[in-house]
Coordinates of C-alpha atoms in Angstrom, one line a residue:
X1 CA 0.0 0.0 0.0
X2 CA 1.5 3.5 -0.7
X3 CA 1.5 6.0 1.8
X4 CA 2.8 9.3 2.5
X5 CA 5.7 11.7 4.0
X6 CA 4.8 15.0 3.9
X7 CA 8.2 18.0 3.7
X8 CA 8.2 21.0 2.9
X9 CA 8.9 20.7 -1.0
X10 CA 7.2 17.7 -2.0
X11 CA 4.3 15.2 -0.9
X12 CA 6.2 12.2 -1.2
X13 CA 4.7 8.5 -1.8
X14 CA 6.4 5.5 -1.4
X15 CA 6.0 2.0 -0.9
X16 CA 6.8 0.3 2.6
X17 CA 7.7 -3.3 3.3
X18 CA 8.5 -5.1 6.3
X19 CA 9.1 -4.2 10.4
X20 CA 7.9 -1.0 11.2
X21 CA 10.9 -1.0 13.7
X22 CA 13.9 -2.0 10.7
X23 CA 16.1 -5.2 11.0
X24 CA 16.9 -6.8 14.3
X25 CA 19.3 -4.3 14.9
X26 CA 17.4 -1.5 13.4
X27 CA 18.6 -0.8 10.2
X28 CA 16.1 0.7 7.4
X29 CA 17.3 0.1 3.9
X30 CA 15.9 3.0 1.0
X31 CA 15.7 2.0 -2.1
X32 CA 15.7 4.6 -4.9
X33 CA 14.7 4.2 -8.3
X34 CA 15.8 5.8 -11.7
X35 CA 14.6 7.5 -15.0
X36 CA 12.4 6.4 -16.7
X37 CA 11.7 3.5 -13.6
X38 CA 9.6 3.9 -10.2
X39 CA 8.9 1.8 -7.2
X40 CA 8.4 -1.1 -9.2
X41 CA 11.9 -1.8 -10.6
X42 CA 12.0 -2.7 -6.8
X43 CA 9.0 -5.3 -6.3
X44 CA 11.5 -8.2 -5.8
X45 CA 14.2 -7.1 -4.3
X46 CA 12.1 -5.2 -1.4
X47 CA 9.9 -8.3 -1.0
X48 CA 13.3 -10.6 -0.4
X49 CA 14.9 -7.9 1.9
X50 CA 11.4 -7.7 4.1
X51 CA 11.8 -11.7 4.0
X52 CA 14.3 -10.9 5.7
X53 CA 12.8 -8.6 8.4
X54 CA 14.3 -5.6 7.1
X55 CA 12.5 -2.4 7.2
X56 CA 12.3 -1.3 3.0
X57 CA 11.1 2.4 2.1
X58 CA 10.8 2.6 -1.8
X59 CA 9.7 6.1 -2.5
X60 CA 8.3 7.8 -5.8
X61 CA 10.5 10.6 -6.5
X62 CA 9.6 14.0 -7.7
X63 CA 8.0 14.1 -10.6
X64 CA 7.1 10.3 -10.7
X65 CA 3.5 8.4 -10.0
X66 CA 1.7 10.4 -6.8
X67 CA 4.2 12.0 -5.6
X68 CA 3.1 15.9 -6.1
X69 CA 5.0 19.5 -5.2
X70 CA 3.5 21.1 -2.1
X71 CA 3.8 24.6 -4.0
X72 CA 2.6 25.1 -7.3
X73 CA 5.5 28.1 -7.4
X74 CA 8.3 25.7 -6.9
X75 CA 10.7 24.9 -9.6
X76 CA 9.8 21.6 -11.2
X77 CA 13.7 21.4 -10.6
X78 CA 15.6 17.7 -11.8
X79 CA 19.3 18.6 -10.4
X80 CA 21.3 16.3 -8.3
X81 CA 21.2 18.1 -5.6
X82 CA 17.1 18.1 -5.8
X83 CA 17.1 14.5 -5.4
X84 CA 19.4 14.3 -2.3
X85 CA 17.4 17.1 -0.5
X86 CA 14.5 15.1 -1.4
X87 CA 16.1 11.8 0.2
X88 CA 17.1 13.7 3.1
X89 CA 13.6 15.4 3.7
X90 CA 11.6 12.0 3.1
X91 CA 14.3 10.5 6.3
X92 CA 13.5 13.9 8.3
X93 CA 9.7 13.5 7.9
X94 CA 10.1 9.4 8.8
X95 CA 12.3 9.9 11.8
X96 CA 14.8 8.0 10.3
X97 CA 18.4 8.6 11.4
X98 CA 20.6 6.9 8.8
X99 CA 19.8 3.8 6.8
X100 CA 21.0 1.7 3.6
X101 CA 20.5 3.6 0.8
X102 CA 20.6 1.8 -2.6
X103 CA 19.5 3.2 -6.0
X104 CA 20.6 3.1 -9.9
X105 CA 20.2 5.9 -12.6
X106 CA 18.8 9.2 -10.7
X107 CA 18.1 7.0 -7.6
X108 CA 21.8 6.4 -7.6
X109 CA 22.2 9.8 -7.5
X110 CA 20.2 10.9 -5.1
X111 CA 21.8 7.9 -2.9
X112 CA 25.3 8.8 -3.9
X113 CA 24.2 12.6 -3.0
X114 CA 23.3 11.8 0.5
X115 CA 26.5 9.4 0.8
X116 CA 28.8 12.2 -0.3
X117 CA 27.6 15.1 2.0
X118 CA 25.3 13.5 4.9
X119 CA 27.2 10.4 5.2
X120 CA 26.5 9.8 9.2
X121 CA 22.6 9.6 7.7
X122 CA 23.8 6.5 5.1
X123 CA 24.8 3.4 6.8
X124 CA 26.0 1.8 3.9
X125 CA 25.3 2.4 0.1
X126 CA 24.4 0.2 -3.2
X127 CA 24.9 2.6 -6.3
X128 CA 25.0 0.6 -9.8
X129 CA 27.4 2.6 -11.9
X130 CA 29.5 3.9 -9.8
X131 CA 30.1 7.4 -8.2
X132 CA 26.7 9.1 -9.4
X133 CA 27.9 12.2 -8.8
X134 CA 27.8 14.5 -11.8
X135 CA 30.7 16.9 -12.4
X136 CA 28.8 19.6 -13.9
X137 CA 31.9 22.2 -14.6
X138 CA 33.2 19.7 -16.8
X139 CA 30.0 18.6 -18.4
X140 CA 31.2 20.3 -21.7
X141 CA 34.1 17.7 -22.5
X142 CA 33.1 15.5 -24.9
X143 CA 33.4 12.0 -25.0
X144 CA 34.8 9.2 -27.4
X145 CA 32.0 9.4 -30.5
X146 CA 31.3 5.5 -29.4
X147 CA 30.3 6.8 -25.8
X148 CA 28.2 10.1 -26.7
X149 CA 25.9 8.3 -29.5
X150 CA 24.6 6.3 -26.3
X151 CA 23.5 9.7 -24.9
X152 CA 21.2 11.3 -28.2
X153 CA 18.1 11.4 -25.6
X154 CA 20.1 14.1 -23.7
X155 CA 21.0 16.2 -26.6
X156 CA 17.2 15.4 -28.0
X157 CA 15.8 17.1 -24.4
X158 CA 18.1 20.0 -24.6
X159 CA 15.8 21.1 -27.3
X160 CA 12.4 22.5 -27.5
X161 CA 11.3 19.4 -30.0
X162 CA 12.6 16.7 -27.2
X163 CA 10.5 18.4 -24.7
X164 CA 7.2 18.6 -26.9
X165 CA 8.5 15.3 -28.3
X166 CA 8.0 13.4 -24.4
X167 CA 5.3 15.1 -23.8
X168 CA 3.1 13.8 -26.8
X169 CA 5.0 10.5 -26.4
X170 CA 6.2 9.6 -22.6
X171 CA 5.3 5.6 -23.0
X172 CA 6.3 5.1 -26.2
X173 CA 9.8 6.8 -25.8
X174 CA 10.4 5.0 -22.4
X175 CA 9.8 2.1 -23.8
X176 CA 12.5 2.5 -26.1
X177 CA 14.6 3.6 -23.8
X178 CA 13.8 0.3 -22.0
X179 CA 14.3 -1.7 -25.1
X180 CA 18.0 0.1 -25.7
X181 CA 18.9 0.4 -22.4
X182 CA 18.5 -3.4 -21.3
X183 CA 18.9 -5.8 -24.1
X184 CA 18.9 -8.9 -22.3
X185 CA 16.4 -8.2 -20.5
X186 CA 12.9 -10.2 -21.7
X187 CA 10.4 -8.0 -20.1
X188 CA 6.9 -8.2 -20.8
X189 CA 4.0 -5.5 -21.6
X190 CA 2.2 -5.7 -18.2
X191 CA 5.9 -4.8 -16.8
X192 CA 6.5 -1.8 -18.6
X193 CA 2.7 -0.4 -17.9
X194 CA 3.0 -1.3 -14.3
X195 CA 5.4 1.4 -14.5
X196 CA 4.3 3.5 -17.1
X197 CA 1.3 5.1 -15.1
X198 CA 4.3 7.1 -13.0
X199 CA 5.3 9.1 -15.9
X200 CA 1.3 10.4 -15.7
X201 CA 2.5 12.8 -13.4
X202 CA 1.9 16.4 -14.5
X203 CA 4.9 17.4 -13.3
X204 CA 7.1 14.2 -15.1
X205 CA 8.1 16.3 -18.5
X206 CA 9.4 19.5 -16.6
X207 CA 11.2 17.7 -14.0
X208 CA 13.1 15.2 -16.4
X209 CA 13.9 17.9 -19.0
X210 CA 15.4 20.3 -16.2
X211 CA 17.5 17.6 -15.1
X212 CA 19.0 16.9 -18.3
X213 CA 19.6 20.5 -19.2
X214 CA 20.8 21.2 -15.5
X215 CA 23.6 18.6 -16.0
X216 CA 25.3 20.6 -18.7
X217 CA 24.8 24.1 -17.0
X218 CA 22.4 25.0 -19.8
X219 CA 19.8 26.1 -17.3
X220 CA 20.1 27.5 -13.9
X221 CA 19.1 25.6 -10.9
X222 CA 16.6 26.2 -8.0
X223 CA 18.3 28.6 -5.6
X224 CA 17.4 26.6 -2.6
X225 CA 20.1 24.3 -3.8
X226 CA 22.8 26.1 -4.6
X227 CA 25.1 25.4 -1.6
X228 CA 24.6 21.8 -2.3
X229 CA 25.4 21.9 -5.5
X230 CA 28.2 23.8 -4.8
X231 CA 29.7 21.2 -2.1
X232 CA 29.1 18.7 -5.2
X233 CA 31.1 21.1 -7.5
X234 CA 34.1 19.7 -5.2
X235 CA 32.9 16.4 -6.3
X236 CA 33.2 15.0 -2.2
X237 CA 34.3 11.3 -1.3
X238 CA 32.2 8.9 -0.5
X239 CA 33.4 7.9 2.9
X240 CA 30.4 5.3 3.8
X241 CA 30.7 1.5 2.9
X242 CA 29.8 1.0 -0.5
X243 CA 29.1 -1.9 -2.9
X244 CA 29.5 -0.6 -6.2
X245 CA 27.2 -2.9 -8.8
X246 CA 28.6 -3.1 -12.6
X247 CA 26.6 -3.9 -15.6
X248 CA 28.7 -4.4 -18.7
X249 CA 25.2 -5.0 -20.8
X250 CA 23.9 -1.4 -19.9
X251 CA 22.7 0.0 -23.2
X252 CA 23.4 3.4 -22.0
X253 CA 26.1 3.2 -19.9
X254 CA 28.1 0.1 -20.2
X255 CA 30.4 -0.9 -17.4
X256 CA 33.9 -3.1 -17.5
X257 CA 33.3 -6.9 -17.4
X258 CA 36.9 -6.9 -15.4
X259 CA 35.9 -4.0 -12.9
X260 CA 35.5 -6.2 -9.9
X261 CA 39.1 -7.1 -10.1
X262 CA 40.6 -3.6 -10.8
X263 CA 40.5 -0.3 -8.6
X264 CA 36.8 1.2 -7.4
X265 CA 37.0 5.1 -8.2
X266 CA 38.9 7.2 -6.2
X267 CA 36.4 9.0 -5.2
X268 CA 35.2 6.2 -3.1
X269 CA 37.6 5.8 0.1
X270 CA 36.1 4.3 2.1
X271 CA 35.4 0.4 1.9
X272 CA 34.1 -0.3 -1.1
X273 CA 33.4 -3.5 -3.2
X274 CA 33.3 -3.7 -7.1
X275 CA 30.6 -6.5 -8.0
X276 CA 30.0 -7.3 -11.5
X277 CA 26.0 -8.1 -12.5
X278 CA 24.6 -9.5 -15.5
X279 CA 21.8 -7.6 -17.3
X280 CA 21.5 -4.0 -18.3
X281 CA 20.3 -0.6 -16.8
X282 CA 18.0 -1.6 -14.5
X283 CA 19.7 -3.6 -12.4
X284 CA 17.0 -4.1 -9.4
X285 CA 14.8 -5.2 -11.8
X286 CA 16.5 -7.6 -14.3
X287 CA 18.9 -8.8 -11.2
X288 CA 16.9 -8.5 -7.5
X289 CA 19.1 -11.2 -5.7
X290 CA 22.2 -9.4 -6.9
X291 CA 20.6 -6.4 -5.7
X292 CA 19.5 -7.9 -2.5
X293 CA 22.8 -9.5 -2.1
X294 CA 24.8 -6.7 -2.0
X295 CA 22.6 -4.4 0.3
X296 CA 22.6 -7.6 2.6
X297 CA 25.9 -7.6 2.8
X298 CA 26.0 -4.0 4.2
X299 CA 23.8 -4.5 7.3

């Protein structure tokens, strides 16, 4: 059943599984989801972790299913550092201290965001990918040709046509993006429309083209956030233990097959563990008792 957490930006919903009171010794684990995913990329791997008497909070974020702005005059804002002052708020309004936060894609980010700045509020943290962190001043570099092709639905939302373009079109363009994204992954129509009925939001279009035009500092972000984003300018360590989740099948951003056996980033000094995964972007999704493994192995 969803429920609610009220802050002073956002209503939030989200899904809850499990204890009320966490694990045995307490521990909440907050799973976050990505674009263009919600709660349900996480139907399996909450449902193991609550088997396993774990408290699981899997929240909608903005823009995504119910999850509504309190203020109709607030930026529809999608920067990175929206999404960790979302996480933080949603802990605030649940009287939760610090718990395992796990997420992939924005979710990541908003996990890796928290990690980075708050990290006596993350236990321990799953982010597929890597460090989530975007680096915003150097945004403008460009990448091998190989690597930016992967990234045309970017370029296609830093114009006017890509935004009028998802808005006429927000199922049929995620699905593609779920088609390219994971190509192993045999996913059936009732899947993708469980989900789809999140991008319904009215504030969905706005909030996913600010993010992608925030990222290359071709639009100015919400003032509320500027001293976080400018503590993520400094692109911070993640201090907190950390299982970092590869996917060398990602259609959009494909990791090393050999990363478990090489260095993590340096931005992660803390412990960390490299774990390569089968499958593609969505890594809950396609691969919940990898998922579930690795947040396990953090509490």
């Amino acid at each position: 059943m969803t429920s609610f957490a009220t802050t002073d930006v956002l209503h939030i919903a989200y899904d809850e599984y499990g204890p009320a009171d966490g694990c045995a010794d307490g521990a909440v684990v907050i799973l976050m989801h990505g674009f263009p995913y919600d709660v349900h990329a996480y139907d399996d791997v909450a449902a193991l972790l609550a088997a396993d008497g774990c408290r699981v909070i899997v929240p909608f974020m903005r823009g995504y299913g119910p999850t509504r702005f309190v203020h109709d005059d607030t930026q529809r804002s999608g920067q990175q550092g929206a999404f960790g002052a979302d996480l933080v708020a949603l802990m605030d309004a649940l009287s939760i201290e610090s718990a395992v936060l796990a997420g992939y894609d924005w979710g990541g980010r908003a996990a890796c965001v928290v990690a980075a700045l708050w990290p006596l509020r993350c236990r321990g943290l799953v982010t597929a990918g890597g460090y989530n962190v975007q680096d915003i001043a150097r945004s403008g570099e460009p990448l091998p040709p190989a690597e930016e092709h992967l990234f045309w639905y970017q370029w296609y939302f830093n114009t006017e046509r890509g935004r009028a373009g998802l808005s006429a079109n927000r199922r049929e363009f995620c699905r593609l993006l779920w088609d390219l994204w994971s190509p192993t992954w045999a996913f059936d129509d009732a899947t993708f429309e469980a989900t789809a009925a999140a991008f319904d939001n009215p504030d969905f279009v706005d909030v996913v083209i600010h993010s992608y035009r925030h990222r290359y500092a071709l639009v100015a972000g919400d003032p509320a956030y500027d001293s976080i984003e400018a503590s993520l300018a400094a692109q911070p360590p993640i201090t907190v233990p950390t299982v970092v989740l590869i996917s060398p099948d990602d259609g959009v951003d494909p990791g090393d097959p050999n990363a478990a056996s090489k260095p993590a980033e340096p931005e992660f000094t803390g412990p960390v563990e490299v774990r390569v995964v089968a499958g593609g972007h969505n890594v809950p999704q396609e691969q919940p008792e990898a998922f579930a493994a690795a947040i396990r192995s953090l509490l």
